[in-house]
Coordinates of C-alpha atoms in Angstrom, one line a residue:
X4 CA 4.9 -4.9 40.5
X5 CA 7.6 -4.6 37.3
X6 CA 11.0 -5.8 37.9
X7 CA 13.9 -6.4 35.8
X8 CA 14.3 -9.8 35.2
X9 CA 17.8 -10.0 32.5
X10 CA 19.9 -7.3 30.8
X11 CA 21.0 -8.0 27.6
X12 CA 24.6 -6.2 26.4
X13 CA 26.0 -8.0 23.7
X14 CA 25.9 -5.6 20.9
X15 CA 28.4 -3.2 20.1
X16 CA 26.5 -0.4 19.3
X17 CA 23.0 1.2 19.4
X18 CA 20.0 -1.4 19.5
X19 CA 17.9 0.2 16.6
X20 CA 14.9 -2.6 17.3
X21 CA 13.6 -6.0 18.9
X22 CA 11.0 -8.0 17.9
X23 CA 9.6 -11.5 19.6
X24 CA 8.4 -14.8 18.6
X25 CA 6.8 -17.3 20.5
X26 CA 10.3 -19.0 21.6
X27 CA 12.3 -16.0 20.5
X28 CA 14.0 -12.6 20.8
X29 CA 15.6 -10.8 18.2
X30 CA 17.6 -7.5 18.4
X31 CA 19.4 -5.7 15.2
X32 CA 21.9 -3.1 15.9
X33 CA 24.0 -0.4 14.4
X34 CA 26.6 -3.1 14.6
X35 CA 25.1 -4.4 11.2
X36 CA 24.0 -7.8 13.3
X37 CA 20.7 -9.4 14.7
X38 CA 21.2 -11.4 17.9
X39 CA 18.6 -14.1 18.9
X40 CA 17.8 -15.2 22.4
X41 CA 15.7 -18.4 23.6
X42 CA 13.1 -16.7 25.8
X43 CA 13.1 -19.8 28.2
X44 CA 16.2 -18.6 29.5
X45 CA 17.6 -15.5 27.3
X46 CA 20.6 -17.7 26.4
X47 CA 21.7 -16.2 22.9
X48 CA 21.6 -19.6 20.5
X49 CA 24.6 -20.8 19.0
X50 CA 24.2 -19.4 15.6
X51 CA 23.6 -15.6 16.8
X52 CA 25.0 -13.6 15.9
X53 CA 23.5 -13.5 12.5
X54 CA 25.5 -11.5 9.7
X55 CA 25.5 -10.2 6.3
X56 CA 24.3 -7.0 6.5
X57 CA 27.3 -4.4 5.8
X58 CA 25.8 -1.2 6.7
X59 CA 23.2 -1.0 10.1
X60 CA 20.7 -3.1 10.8
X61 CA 17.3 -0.6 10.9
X62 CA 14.8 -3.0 11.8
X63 CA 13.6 -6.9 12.4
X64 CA 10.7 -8.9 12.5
X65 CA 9.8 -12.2 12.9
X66 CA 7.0 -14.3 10.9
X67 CA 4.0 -15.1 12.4
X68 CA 4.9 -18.8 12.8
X69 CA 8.8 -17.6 14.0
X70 CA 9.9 -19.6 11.6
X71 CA 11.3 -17.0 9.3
X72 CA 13.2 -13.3 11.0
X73 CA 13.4 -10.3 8.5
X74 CA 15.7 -8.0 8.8
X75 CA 16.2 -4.9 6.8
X76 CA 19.6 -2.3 6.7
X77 CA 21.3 0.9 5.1
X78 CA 23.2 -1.3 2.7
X79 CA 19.9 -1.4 1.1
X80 CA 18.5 -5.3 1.6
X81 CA 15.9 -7.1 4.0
X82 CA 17.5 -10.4 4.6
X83 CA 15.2 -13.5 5.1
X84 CA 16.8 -15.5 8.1
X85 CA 16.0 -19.3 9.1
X86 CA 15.8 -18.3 12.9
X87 CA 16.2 -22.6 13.1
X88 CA 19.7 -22.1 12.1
X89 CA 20.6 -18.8 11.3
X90 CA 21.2 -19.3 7.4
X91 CA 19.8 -16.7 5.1
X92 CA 16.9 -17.6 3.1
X93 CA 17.0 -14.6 0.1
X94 CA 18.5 -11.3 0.4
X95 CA 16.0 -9.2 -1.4
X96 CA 17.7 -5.6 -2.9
X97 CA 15.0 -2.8 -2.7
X98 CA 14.8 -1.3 -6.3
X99 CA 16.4 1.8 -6.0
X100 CA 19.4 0.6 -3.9
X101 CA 17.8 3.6 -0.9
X102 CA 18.6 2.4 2.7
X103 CA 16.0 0.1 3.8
X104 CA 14.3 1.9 7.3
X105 CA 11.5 -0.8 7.8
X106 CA 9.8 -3.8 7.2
X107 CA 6.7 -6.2 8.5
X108 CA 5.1 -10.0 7.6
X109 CA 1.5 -9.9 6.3
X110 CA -0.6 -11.9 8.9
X111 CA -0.5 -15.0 6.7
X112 CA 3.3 -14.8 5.6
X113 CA 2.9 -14.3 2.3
X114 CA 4.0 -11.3 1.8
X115 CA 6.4 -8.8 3.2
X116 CA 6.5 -5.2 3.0
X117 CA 9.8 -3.0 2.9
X118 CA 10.1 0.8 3.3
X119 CA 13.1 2.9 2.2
X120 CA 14.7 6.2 2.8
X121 CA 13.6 7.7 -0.5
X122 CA 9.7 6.8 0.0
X123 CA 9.6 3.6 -2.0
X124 CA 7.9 0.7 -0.5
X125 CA 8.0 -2.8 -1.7
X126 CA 5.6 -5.8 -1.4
X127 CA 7.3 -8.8 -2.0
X128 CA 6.2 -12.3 -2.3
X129 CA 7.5 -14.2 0.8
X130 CA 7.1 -17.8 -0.6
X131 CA 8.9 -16.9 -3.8
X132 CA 11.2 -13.9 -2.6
X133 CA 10.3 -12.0 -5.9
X134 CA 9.4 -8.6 -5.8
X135 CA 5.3 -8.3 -6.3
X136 CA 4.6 -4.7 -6.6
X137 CA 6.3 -1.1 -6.1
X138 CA 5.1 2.3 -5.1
X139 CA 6.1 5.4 -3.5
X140 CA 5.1 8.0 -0.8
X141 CA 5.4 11.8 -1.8
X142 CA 7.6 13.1 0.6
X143 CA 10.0 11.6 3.8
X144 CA 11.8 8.3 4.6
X145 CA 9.0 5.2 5.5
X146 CA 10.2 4.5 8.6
X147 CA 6.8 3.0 10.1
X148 CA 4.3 -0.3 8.5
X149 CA 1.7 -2.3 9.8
X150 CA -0.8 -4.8 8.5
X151 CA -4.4 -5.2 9.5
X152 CA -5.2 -8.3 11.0
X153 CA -6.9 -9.5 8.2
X154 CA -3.8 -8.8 5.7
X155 CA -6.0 -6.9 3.6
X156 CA -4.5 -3.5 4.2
X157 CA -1.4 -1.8 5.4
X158 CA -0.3 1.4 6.8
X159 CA 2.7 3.2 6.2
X160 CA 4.3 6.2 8.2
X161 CA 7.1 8.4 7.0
X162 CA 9.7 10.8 8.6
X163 CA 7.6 13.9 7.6
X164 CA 4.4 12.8 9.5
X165 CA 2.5 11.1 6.5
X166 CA 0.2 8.0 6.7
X167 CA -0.6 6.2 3.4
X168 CA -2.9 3.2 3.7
X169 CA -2.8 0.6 1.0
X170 CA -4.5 -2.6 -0.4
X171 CA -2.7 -5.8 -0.9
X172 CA -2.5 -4.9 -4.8
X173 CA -0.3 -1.9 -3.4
X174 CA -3.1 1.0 -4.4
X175 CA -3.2 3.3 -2.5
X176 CA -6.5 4.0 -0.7
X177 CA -5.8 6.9 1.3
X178 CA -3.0 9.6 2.6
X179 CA -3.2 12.7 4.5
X180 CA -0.7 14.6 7.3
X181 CA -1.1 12.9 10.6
X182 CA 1.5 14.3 12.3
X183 CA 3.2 17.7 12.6
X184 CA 6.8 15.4 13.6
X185 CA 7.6 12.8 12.1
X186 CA 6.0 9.1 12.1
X187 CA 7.9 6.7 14.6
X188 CA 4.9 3.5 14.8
X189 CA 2.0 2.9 13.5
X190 CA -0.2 -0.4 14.2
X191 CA -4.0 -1.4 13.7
X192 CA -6.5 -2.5 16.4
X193 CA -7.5 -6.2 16.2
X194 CA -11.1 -5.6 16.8
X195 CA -13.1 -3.3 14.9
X196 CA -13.8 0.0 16.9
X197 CA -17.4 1.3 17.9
X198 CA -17.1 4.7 16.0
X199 CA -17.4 5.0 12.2
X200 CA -13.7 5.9 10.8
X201 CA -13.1 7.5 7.4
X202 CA -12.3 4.3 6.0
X203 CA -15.7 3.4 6.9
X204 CA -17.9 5.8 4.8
X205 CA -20.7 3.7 6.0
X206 CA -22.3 2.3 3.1
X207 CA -20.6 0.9 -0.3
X208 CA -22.5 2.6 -2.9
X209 CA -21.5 6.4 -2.6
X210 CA -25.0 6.8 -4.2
X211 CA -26.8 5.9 -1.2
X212 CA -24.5 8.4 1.3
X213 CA -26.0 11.1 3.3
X214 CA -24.8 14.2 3.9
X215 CA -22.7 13.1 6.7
X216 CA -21.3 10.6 4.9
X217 CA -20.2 13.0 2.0
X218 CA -18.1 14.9 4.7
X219 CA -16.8 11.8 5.9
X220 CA -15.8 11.5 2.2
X221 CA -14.5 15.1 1.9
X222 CA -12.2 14.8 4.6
X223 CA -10.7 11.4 3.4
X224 CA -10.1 13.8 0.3
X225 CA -8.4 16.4 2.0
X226 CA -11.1 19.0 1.0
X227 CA -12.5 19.7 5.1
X228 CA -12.8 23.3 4.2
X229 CA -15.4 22.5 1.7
X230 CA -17.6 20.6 4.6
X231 CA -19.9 23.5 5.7
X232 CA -20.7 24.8 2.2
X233 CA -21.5 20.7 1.4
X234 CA -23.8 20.9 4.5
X235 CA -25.5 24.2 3.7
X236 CA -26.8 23.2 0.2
X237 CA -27.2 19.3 2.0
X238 CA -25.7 17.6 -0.9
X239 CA -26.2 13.9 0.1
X240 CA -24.5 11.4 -2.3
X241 CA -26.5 11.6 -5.5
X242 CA -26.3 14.8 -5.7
X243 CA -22.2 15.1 -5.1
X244 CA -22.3 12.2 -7.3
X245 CA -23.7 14.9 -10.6
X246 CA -22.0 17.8 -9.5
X247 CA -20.8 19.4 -12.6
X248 CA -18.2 22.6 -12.9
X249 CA -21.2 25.2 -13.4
X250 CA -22.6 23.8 -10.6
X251 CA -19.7 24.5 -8.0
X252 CA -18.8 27.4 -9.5
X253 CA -22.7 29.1 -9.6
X254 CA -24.5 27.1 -7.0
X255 CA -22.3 26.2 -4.6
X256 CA -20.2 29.3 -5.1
X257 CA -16.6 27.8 -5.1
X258 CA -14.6 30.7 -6.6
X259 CA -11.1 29.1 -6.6
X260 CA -10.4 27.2 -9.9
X261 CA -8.0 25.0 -8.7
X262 CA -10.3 23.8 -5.6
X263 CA -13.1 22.6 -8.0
X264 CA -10.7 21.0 -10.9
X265 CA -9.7 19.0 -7.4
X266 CA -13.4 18.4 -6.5
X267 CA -14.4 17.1 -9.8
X268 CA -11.5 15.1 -10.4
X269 CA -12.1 13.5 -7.2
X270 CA -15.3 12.5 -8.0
X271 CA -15.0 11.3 -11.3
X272 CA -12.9 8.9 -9.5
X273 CA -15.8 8.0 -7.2
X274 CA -17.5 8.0 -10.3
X275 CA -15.5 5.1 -11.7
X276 CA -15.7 3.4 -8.5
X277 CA -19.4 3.5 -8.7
X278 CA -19.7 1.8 -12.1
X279 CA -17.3 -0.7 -11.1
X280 CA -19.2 -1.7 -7.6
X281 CA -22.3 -1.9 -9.5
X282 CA -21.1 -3.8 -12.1
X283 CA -19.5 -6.3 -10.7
X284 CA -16.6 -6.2 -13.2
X285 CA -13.9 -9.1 -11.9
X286 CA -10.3 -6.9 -10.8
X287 CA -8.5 -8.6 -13.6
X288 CA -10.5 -7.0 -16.2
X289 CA -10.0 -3.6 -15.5
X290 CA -6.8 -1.3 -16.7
X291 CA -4.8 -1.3 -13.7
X292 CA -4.1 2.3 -15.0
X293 CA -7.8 3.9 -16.1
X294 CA -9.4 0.9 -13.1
X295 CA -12.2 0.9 -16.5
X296 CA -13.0 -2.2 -18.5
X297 CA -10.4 -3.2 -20.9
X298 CA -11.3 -3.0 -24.6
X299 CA -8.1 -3.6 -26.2
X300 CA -5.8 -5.6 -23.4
X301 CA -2.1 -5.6 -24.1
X302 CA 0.6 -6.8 -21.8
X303 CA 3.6 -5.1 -21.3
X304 CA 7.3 -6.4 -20.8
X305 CA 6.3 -5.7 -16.9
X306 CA 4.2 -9.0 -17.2
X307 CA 1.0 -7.4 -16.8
X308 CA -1.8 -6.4 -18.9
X309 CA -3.4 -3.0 -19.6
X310 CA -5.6 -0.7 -22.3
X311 CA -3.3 -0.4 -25.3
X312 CA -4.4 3.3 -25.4
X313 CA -3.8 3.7 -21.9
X314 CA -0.4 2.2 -21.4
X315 CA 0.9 4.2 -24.6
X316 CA -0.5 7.5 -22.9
X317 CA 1.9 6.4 -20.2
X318 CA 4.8 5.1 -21.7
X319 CA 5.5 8.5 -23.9
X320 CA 4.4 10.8 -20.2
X321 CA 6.4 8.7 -17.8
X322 CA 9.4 7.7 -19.8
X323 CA 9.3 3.7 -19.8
X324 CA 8.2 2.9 -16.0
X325 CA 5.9 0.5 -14.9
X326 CA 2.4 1.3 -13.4
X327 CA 2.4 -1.4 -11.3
X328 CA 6.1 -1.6 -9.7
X329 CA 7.3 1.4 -10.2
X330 CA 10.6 -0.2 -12.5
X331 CA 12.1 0.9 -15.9
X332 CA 10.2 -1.6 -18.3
X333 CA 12.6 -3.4 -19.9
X334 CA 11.6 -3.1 -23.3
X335 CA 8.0 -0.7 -24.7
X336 CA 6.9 -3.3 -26.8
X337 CA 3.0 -3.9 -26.0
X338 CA 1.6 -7.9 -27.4
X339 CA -2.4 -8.0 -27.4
X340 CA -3.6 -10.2 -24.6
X341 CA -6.2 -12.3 -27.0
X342 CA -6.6 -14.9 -24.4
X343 CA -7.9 -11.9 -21.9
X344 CA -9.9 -10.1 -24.4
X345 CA -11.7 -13.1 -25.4
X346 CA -12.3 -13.4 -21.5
X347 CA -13.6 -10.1 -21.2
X348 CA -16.0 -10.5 -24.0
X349 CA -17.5 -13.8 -22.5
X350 CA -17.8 -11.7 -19.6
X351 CA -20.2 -8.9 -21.6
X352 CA -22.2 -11.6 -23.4
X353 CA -23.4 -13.2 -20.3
X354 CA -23.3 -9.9 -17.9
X355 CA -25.1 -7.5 -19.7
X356 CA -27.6 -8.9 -21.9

């Protein structure tokens, strides 16, 4: 039987969340404060209330050791907090100054993802309390996140009813309408479910898909309408794989334009996937921007390397941002990465002979 065992009332205003340690409760209010409790006792400890934040306090969470409580607010900052005695660790300002509606610890603590009002959402390194990568949802506030329990991915909701999954180099792997409403929570299951999930797509080489899998594929796409004429002319995965305009437009008699510029763009990019699973071609050779080998490796003033061709293509389209955070680059000036391309050669002579 449930009963009510303690009521807490200390804040002055709406509790917007609460999260628990092993020893701990914290609550962050519209007050603009977090409150700790021991839960031995629900005492609050002598150095709650914690404050800094000016504006309301959206959202808290604690590290998975407790050691460490996040906290994240409309004056646009998630606040690292030493829950042993209350003194801030980093205050962390989210790029674009938007008010901060959520954040969440990677299962290992070292990182920490932040969501904002205008769609941005940060990764930042939790050791360091630098700012690791940058990207952006399309449309709504992020106002939901949640890791996988290996750290390996995470989820993001917004206000509009969006989920976006990415990996822990902040691409992202998948996105599509969830909900009519808007997203309040999202979480992942600690144990691996029975059922095959669009994430799944049941074998790594898209080569060796069936037919089923293809429409697995299609839906993670967003093209479901094109599922039954797939089926009907039982295009397994070498056969989506050299699908060519003519093809969709006589054979599988797609008449929309638009709807097969989107298919074949799509799988070019599966394309490009395939000929980097079967090559084996180590992540930090590839353009973060084209994901091909590099030929010509240049870093930019963002720190990190790309095709020269490439990253000129996108400093003249996208107006002197980075690819890979999102940031205005502080200067265009592109150095050849010698030390990489020598790398890369090595690479070549000993991989494809």
């Amino acid at each position: 039987m449930v009963k009510l065992i303690h009521t807490l009332a200390d804040h002055g205003d709406d509790v917007n969340c609460c999260a628990f340690s092993s020893s701990l409760l914290a609550t962050c209010s519209l007050d603009k404060t977090i409150r700790l409790y021991s839960l031995s006792d629900f005492t609050e400890l002598p150095h709650s209330p914690l404050k800094l934040h000016t504006y309301a306090v959206h959202c808290c969470c604690f590290s998975p050791s407790g050691h460490i409580l996040a906290s994240c607010s409309t004056d646009g900052t998630t606040v690292l907090w030493n829950t042993q005695n209350g003194e801030p660790l980093a205050v962390m300002e989210q790029p674009s100054g938007s008010p901060v509606r959520v954040c969440q610890f990677s299962p290992d603590s070292t990182c920490l993802v932040s969501g904002a009002a205008d769609g941005t959402v940060v990764l930042w390194n939790a050791q360091s309390y630098k700012l690791y990568r940058c990207g952006s949802v399309k449309d709504g506030s992020l106002v939901a996140c949640a890791f996988s329990p290996d750290g390996n991915l995470f989820v993001t909701g917004s206000s509009c009813g969006d989920l976006t999954v990415w990996d822990d180099k902040m691409r992202c792997l998948h996105s599509e309408k969830a909900h009519d409403l808007g997203i309040t929570c999202c979480d992942f299951s600690s144990q691996p479910v029975s059922a095959r999930s669009t994430e799944d797509e049941a074998k790594q080489f898209p080569e060796d898909w069936s037919e089923d899998d293809v429409s697995v594929w299609l839906c993670a796409q967003g093209l479901n309408d094109l599922v039954g004429i797939f089926k009907m002319n039982n295009i397994d995965g070498r056969e989506l794989l050299n699908l060519t305009k003519e093809s969709l437009a006589d054979d599988l008699k797609i008449e929309s334009l638009g709807l097969r510029s989107k298919v074949l763009r799509k799988i070019e990019e599966l394309r490009t996937e395939v000929k980097t699973l079967s090559s084996g071609i180590p992540d930090e050779f590839l353009c973060p921007i084209t994901r091909e080998l590099m030929k010509d490796p240049v870093i930019a003033s963002d720190g990190y390397s790309y095709e020269k061709e490439a990253m000129e293509n996108w400093i003249s389209k996208k107006k002197r941002t980075s690819p890979m955070t999102n940031l205005v680059l502080p200067s265009v000036v592109l150095t050849p990465n010698r030390t990489l391309k020598m790398a890369i050669s090595r690479w070549l002579e000993t991989h494809q002979k």
